[in-house]
Coordinates of C-alpha atoms and ligand atoms in Angstrom, one line a residue:
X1 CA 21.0 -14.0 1.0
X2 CA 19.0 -14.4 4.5
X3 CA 15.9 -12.2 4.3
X4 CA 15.1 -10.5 7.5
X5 CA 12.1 -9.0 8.5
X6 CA 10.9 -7.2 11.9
X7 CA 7.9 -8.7 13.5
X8 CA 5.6 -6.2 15.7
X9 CA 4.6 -9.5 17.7
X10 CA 7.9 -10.0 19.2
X11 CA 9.5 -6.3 18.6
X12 CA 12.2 -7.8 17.0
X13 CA 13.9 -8.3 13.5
X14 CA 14.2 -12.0 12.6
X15 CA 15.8 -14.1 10.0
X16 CA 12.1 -15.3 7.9
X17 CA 11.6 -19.1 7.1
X18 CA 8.3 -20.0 5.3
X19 CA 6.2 -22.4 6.8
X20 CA 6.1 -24.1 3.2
X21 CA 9.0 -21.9 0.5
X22 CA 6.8 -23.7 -2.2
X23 CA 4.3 -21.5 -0.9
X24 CA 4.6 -18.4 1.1
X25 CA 1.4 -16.7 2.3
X26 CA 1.0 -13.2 3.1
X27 CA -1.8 -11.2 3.9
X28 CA -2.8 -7.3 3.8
X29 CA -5.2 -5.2 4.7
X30 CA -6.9 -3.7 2.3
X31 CA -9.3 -0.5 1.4
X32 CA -12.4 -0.3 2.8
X33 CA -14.3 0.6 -0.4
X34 CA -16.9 4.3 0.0
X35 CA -14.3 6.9 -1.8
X36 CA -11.3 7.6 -3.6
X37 CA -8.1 6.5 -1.2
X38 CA -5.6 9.0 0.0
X39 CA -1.8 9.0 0.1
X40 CA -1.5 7.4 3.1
X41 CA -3.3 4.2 2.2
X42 CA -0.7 4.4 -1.0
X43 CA 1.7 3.5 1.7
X44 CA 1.1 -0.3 2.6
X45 CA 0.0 -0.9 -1.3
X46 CA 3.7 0.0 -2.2
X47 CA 5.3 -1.2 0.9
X48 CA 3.4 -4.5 0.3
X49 CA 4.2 -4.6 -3.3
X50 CA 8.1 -4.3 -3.0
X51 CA 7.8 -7.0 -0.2
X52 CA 5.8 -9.1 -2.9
X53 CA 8.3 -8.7 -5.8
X54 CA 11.0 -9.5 -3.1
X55 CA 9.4 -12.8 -2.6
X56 CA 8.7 -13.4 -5.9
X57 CA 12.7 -13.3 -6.8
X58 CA 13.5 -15.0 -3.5
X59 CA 11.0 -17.8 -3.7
X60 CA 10.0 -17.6 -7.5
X61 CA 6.9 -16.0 -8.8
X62 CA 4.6 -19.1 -8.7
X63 CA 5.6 -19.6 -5.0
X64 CA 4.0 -16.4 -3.1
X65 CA 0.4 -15.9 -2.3
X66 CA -0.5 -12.3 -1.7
X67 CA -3.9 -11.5 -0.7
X68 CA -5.2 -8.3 -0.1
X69 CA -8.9 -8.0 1.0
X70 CA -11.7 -5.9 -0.2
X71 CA -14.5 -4.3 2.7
X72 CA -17.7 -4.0 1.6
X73 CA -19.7 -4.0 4.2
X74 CA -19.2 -1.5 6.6
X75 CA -21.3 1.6 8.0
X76 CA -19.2 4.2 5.9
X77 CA -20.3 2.5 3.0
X78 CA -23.8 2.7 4.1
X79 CA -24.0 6.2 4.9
X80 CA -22.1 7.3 1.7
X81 CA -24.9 5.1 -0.1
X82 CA -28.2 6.6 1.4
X83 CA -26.1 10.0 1.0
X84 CA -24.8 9.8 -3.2
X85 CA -27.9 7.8 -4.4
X86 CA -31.1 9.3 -2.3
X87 CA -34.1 7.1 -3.4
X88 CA -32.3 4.1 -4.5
X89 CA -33.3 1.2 -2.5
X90 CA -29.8 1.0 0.0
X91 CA -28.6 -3.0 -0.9
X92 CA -28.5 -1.4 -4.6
X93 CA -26.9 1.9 -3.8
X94 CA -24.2 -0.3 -1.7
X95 CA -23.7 -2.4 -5.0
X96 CA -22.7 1.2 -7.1
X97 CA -20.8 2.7 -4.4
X98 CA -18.4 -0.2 -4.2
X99 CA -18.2 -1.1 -7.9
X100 CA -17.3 2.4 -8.3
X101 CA -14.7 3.0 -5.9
X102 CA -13.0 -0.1 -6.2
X103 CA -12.7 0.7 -10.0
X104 CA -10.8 3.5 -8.7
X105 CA -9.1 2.2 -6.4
X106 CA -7.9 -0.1 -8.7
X107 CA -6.8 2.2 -11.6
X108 CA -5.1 4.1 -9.0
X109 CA -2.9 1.1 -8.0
X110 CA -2.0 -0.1 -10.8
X111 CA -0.5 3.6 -12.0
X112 CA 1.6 2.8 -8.8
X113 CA 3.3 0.2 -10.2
X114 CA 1.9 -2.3 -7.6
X115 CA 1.4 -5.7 -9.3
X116 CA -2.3 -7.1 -8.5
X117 CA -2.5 -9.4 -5.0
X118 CA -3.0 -12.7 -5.9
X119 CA -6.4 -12.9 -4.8
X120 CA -8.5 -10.0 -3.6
X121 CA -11.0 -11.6 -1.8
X122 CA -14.0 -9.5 -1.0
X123 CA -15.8 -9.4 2.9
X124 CA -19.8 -9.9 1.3
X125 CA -18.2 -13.3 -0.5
X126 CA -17.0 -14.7 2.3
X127 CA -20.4 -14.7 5.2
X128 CA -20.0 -18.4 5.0
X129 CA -16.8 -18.8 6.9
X130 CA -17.2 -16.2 8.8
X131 CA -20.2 -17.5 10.5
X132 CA -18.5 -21.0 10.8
X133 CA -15.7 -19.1 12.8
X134 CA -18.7 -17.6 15.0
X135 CA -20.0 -21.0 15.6
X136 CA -17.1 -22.7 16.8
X137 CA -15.8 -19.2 18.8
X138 CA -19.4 -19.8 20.6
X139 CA -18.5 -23.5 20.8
X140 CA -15.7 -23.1 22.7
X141 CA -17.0 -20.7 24.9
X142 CA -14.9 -17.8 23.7
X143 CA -17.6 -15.6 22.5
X144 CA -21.7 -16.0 23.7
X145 CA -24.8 -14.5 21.7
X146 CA -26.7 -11.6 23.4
X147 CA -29.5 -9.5 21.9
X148 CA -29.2 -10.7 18.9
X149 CA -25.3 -9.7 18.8
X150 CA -22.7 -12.4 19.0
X151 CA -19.7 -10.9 21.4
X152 CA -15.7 -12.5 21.6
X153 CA -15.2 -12.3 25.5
X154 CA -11.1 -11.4 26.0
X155 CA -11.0 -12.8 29.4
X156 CA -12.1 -15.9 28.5
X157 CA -9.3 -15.9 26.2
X158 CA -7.5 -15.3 28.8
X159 CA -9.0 -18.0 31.1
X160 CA -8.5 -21.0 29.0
X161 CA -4.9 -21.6 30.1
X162 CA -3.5 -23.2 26.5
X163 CA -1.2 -22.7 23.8
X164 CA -2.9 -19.8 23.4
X165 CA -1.3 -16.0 23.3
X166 CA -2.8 -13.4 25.6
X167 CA -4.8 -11.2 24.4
X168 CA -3.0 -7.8 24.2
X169 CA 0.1 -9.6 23.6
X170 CA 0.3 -7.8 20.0
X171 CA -0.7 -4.3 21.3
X172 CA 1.4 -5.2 24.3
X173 CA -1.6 -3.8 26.3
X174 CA -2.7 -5.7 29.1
X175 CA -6.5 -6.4 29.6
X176 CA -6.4 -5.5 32.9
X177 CA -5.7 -1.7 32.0
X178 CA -8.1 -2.1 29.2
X179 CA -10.7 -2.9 31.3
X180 CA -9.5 -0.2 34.1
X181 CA -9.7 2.2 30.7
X182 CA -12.7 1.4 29.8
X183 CA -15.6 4.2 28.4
X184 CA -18.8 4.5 30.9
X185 CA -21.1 4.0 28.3
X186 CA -20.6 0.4 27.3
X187 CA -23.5 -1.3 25.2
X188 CA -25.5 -2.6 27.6
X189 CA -25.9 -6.5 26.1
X190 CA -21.7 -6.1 26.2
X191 CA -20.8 -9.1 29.8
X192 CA -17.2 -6.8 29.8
X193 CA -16.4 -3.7 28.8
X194 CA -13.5 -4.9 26.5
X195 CA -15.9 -7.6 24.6
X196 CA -16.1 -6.7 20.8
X197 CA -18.2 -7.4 18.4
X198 CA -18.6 -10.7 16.0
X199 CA -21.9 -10.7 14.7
X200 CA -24.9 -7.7 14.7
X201 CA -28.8 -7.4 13.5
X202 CA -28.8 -5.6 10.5
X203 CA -31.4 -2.2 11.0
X204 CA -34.0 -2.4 8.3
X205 CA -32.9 -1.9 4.6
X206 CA -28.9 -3.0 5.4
X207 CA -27.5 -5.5 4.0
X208 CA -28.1 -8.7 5.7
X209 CA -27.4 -12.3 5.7
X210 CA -28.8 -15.4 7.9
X211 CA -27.4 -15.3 11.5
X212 CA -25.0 -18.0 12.9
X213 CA -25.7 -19.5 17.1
X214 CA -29.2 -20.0 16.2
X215 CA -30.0 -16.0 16.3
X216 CA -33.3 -15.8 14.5
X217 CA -33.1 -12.4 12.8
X218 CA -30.8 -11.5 9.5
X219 CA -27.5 -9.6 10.9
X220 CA -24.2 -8.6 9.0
X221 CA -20.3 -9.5 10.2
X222 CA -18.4 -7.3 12.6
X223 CA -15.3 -5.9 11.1
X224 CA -12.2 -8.0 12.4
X225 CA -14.3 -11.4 11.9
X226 CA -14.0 -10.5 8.3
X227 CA -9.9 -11.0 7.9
X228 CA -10.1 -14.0 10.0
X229 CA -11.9 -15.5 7.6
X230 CA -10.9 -14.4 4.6
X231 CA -7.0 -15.2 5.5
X232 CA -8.1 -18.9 6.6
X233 CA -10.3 -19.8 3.4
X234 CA -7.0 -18.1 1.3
X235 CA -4.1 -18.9 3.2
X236 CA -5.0 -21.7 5.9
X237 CA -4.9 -21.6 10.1
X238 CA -1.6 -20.2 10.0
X239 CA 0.4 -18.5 7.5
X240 CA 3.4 -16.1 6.7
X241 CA 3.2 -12.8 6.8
X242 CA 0.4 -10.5 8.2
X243 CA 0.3 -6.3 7.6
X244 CA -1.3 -3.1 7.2
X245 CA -0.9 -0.2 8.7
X246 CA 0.1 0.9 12.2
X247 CA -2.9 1.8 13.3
X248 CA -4.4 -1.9 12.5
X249 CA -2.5 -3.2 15.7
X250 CA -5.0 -2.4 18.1
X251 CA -7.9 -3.0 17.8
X252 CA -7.9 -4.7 14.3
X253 CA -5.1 -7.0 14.7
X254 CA -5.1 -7.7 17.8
X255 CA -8.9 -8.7 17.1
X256 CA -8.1 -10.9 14.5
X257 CA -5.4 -12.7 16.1
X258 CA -7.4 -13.4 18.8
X259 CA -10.2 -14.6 17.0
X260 CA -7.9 -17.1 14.8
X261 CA -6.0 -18.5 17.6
X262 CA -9.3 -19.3 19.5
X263 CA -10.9 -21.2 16.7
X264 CA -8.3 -22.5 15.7
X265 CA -6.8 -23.4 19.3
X266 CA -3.1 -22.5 17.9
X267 CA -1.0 -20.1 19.3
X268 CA -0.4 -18.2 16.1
X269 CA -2.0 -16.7 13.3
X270 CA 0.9 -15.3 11.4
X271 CA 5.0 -16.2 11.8
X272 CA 5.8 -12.4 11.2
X273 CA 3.1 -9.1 12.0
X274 CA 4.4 -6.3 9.8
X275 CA 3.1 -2.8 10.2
X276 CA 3.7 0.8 8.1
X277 CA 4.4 4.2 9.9
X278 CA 2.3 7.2 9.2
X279 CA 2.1 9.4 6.5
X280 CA 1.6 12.9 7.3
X281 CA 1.3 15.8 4.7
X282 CA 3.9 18.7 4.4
X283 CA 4.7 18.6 8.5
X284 CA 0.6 18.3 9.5
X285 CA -2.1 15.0 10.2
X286 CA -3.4 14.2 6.6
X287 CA -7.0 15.4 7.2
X288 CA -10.1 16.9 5.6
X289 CA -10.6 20.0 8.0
X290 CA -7.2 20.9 7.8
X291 CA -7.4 20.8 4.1
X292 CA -4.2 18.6 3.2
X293 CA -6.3 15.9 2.4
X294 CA -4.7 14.5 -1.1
X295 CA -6.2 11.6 -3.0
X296 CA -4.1 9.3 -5.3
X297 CA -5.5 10.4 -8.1
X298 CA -5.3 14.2 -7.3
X299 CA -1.4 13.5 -7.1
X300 CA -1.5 11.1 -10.2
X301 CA -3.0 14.2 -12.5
X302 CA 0.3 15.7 -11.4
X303 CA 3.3 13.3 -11.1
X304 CA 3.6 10.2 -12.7
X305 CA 2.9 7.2 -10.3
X306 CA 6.7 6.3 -10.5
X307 CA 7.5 9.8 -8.8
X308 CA 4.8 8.8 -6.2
X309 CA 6.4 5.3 -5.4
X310 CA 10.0 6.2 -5.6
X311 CA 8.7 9.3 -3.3
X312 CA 7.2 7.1 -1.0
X313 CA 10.2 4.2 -0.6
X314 CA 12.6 7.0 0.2
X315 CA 11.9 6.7 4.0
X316 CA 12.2 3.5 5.5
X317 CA 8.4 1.8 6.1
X318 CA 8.3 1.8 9.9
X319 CA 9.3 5.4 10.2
X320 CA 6.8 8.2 9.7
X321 CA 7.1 9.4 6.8
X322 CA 6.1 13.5 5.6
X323 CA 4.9 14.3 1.9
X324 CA 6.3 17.0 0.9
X325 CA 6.3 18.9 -2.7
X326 CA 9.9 19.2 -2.3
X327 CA 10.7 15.3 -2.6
X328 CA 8.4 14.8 -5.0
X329 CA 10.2 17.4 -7.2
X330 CA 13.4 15.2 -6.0
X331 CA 11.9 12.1 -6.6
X332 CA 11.1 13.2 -10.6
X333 CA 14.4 14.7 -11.1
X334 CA 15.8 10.9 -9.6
X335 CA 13.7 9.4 -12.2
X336 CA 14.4 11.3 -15.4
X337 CA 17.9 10.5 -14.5
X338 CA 17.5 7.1 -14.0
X339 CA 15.3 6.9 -17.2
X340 CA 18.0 8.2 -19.7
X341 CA 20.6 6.1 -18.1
X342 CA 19.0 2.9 -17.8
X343 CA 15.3 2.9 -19.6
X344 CA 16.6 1.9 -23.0
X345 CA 19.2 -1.0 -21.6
X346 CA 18.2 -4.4 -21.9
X347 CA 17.8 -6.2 -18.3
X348 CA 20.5 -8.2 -16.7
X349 CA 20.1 -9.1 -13.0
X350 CA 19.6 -7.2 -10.4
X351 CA 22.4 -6.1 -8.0
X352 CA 23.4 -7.7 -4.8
X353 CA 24.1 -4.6 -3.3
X354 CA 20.1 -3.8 -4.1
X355 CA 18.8 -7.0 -2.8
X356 CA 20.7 -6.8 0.0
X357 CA 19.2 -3.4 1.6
X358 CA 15.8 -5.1 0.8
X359 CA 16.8 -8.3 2.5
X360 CA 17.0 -6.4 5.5
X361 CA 13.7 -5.7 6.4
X362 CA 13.0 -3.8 3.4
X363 CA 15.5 -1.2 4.3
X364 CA 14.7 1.3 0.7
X365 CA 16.8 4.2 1.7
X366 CA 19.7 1.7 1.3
X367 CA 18.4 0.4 -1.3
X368 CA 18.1 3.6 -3.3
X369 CA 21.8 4.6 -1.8
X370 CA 22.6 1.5 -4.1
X371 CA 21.2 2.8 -7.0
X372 CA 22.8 6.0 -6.9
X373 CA 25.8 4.1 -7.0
X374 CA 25.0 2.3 -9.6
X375 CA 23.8 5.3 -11.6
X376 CA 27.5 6.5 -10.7
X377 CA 29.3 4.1 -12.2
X378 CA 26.7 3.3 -15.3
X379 CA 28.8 6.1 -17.1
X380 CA 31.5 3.8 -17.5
X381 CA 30.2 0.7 -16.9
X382 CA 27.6 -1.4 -19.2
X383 CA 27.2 -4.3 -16.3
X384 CA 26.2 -1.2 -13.9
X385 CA 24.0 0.2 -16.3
X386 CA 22.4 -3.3 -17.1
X387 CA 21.9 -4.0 -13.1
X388 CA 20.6 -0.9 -12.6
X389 CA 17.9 -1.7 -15.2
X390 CA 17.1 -4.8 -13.7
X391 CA 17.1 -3.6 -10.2
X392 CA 14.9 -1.0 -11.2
X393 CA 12.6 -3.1 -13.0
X394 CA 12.2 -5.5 -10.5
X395 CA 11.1 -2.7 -8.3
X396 CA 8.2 -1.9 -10.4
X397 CA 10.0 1.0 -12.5
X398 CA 11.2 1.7 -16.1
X399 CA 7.8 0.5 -16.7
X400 CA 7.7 3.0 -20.3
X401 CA 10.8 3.8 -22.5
X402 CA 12.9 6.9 -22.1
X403 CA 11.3 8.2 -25.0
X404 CA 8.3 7.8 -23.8
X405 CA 8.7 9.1 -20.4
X406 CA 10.3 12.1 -21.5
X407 CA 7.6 12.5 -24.0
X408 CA 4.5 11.9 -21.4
X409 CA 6.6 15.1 -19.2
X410 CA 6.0 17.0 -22.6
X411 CA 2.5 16.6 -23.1
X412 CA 1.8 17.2 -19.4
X413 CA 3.6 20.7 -19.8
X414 CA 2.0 21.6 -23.1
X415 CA 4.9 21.3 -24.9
X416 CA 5.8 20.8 -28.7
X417 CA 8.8 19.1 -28.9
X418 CA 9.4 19.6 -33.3
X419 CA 8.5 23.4 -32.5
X420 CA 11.7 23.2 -29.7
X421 CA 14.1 21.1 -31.8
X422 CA 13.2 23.9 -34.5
X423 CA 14.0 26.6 -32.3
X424 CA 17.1 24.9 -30.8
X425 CA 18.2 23.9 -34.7
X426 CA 18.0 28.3 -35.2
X427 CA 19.9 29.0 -31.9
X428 CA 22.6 26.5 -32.9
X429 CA 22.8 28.4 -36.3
X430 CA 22.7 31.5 -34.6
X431 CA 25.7 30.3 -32.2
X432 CA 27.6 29.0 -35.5
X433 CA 27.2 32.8 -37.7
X434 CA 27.9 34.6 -33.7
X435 CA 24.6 36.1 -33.6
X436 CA 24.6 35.4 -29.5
X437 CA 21.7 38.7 -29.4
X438 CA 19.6 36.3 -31.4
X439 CA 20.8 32.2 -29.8
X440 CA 20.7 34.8 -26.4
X441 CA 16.9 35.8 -27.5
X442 CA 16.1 32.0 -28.3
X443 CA 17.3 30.7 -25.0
X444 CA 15.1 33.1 -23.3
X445 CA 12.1 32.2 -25.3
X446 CA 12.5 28.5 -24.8
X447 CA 13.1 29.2 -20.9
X448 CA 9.8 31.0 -20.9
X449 CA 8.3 28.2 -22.3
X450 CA 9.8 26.0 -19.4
X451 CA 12.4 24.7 -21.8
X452 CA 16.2 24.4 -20.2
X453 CA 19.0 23.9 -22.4
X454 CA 22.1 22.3 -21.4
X455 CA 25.0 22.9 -24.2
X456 CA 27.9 20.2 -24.3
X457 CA 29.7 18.4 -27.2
X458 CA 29.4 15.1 -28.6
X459 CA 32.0 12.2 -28.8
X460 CA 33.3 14.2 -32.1
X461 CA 34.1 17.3 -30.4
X462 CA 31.1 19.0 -32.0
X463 CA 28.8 21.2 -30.1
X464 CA 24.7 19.8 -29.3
X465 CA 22.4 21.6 -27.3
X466 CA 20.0 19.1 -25.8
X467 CA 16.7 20.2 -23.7
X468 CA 14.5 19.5 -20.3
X469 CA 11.3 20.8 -19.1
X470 CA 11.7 22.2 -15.9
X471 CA 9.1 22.1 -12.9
Ligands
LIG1 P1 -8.5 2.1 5.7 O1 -9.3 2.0 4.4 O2 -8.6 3.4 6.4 O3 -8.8 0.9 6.6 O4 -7.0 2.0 5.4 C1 -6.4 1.1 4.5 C2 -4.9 0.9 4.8 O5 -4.2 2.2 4.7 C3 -4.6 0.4 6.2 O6 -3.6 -0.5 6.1 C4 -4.3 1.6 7.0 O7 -3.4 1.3 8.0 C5 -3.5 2.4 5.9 N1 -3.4 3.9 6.2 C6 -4.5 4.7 6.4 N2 -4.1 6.0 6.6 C7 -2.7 6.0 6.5 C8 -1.7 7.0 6.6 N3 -2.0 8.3 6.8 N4 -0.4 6.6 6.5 C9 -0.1 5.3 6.3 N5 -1.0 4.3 6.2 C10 -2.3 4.6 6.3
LIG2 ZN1 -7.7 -7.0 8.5

């Protein structure tokens, strides 16, 4: 099976060969750590995580890498520290505000069914390399100290004439417009308009370490430096597969790419740039003033996080995708179907036909077209049934038994299950004496409870009522 995989760098989908199979690397972007993440940063966490468990059966489990950083140290996390702990000295009120949210953060991944990264290196661990990537940037004369700020200078990327890419070749911006685009008000220690930041003074009370290019005061990393060094010390000067989200291409990416190549003089920093579409919410921007804002864990008091992943691998990861009520009602009704069929059945492998869709460039909706068809045929079928469960598995669901899963739906609603087999037991002996006012009067109190009923007849002919919650 060739695994293919679209690559934003050169806009097209390629057949993917590891720089070492013993060893692929892959890198994501992860949270920056000041609150409780939204649905949208769900998105790369899942889409990253199928991608990982691919891998894993491709290559075998102890033959992937997956890191997935940590930032914490950044100005949102500042200002939500002065804000949540008033009077606490700031470096300390820093320390709670992360520990806390990536608790959460955590908890809320995990109930996605998103196996941990394989390291989850943090930005405040890593000032080492980062400054030893400053010092040799400023070495080669790619970035220069000013005020107490050390800047990357894109033209003289673009001026050293080597192996190295242009910079704006990921963005497929050219500097030229950049600089033609560029604001009025441009810090004034800034040589070009379209120089970033690698290195900055920390104001009093910040968090601050020693400065590298013999800058005298204490100062704290600029954001994109971070990943640079946190995918070299982790994954080496070049490695696999780099992603996030779409809106990480420019500036982010295109940062750290730059960055990389120049201190590394190379001409890549990852073989393949992978990047997931929007997620909007019910037609609309995800956003606070518009009031669609929904956290993980908003949704997760709601829907089990199985509902939320298969929800979110039903559009394909580069298209947009809109969160709707609607297919997350879909999504559950999927899922209790696929749990009755498949939860109780001991694992076999998973199907081609599954693999496959994924193999090409993670292509889900496929993929679930597959399971369908193996829910079709799992009627008849126990080598369906069997594939289904290990397809599913491998995907990160059937995580609980069917027992279970219909049980969790229970307590969520409210519901006593003996009390509604009792009632059913009276209905069907109501049914049996042809009482139907009083199995009629039953039905109706079970359906006010949320109870459906579904009368058929088992393998002997005789009739059995059996029972769902409905949403
Ligand atoms: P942030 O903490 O904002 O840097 O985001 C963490 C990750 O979530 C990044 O990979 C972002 O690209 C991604 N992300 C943020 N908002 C959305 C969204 N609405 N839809 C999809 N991905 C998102
Ligand atoms: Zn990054």
């Amino acid at each position: 099976m060739e695994l293919r995989l679209y690559d934003t760098f050169s806009r097209e989908k390629r057949p993917f060969v590891p720089l070492d199979p013993t060893n692929v690397r892959m890198y994501v972007c992860g949270p920056t750590v000041y609150d409780f993440a939204h649905i949208g940063n769900a998105r790369p966490v899942i889409v990253f995580d199928v991608l990982f468990r691919l891998l894993r059966h491709l290559y075998g489990e102890r033959h992937v890498t997956y890191v997935r950083n940590i930032t914490d140290v950044d100005d949102k996390i500042n200002d939500r520290a002065a804000r949540d702990y008033p009077g606490v000295p700031l470096n300390e009120a820093i320390r709670k505000v992360t520990e806390v949210t990536d608790k959460q953060f955590h908890e809320d991944v995990d109930a996605l069914g998103a196996l941990r990264p394989t390291v989850e290196p943090r930005a405040t661990e890593h000032i080492p390399e980062m400054r030893a990537l400053i010092e040799r940037l400023v070495a080669g004369g790619f970035a220069y100290v000013a005020e107490d700020h050390v800047l990357f200078s894109p033209q003289a990327m673009n001026a050293a004439n080597s192996v190295l890419p242009r910079y704006g070749s990921l963005a497929k911006r050219s500097l030229d417009e950049m600089i033609a685009g560029a604001r009025v008000d441009i810090a004034p220690y800034k040589r070009d308009a379209t120089d970033f930041v690698l290195w900055k003074p920390s104001k009093p009370g910040e968090p601050s370490w020693p400065s590298p290019a013999g800058i005298k005061v204490e100062g704290r990393p600029g954001w994109h430096i971070e990943c640079s060094a946190m995918s070299w010390k982790h994954l080496g000067e070049q490695f696999d597969i780099h992603g996030g989200g779409i809106d990480l291409v420019f500036p982010h990416h295109e940062n750290e790419l730059a960055q990389s190549c120049c201190a590394f003089h190379s001409g890549r920093m990852a073989n393949v740039w992978m990047h997931n579409g929007f997620l909007q919410v019910e037609g609309e921007k995800m956003s606070k003033s518009l009031g669609n804002f929904v956290t993980i864990r908003e949704l997760l008091a709601d829907w089990p996080g199985e509902v939320l992943r298969l929800n979110m691998l039903k559009t394909h990861y580069r298209s947009p995708i809109d969160w709707t009520l609607k297919g997350l009602e879909e999504s559950e009704k999927t899922l209790d179907d696929w749990y009755g069929v498949a939860a109780d059945v001991p694992t076999g492998s998973p199907a081609e036909s599954v693999l496959e869709a994924l193999a090409d460039d993670l292509n889900t909706p496929q993929m679930i077209a597959a399971l369908h068809g193996l829910r079709h045929d799992a009627g008849r079928n126990d080598a369906d049934r069997s594939a289904l469960a290990a397809s599913l598995r491998l995907l990160g669901f059937l995580s609980e038994s069917a027992a279970q899963w219909q049980g969790r739906k229970q307590q969520a609603s409210g519901i006593d299950a003996a009390n509604i087999e009792a009632l059913i037991a009276e209905r069907t002996a109501a049914r049996a004496r042809k009482d139907f006012k009083e199995s009629d009067r039953i039905r109706d109190e079970l359906a006010a409870m949320g109870v459906v009923l579904k009368d058929g007849k088992n393998a002997e002919g005789k009739p059995v009522t059996t029972w769902e919650i409905a949403r």
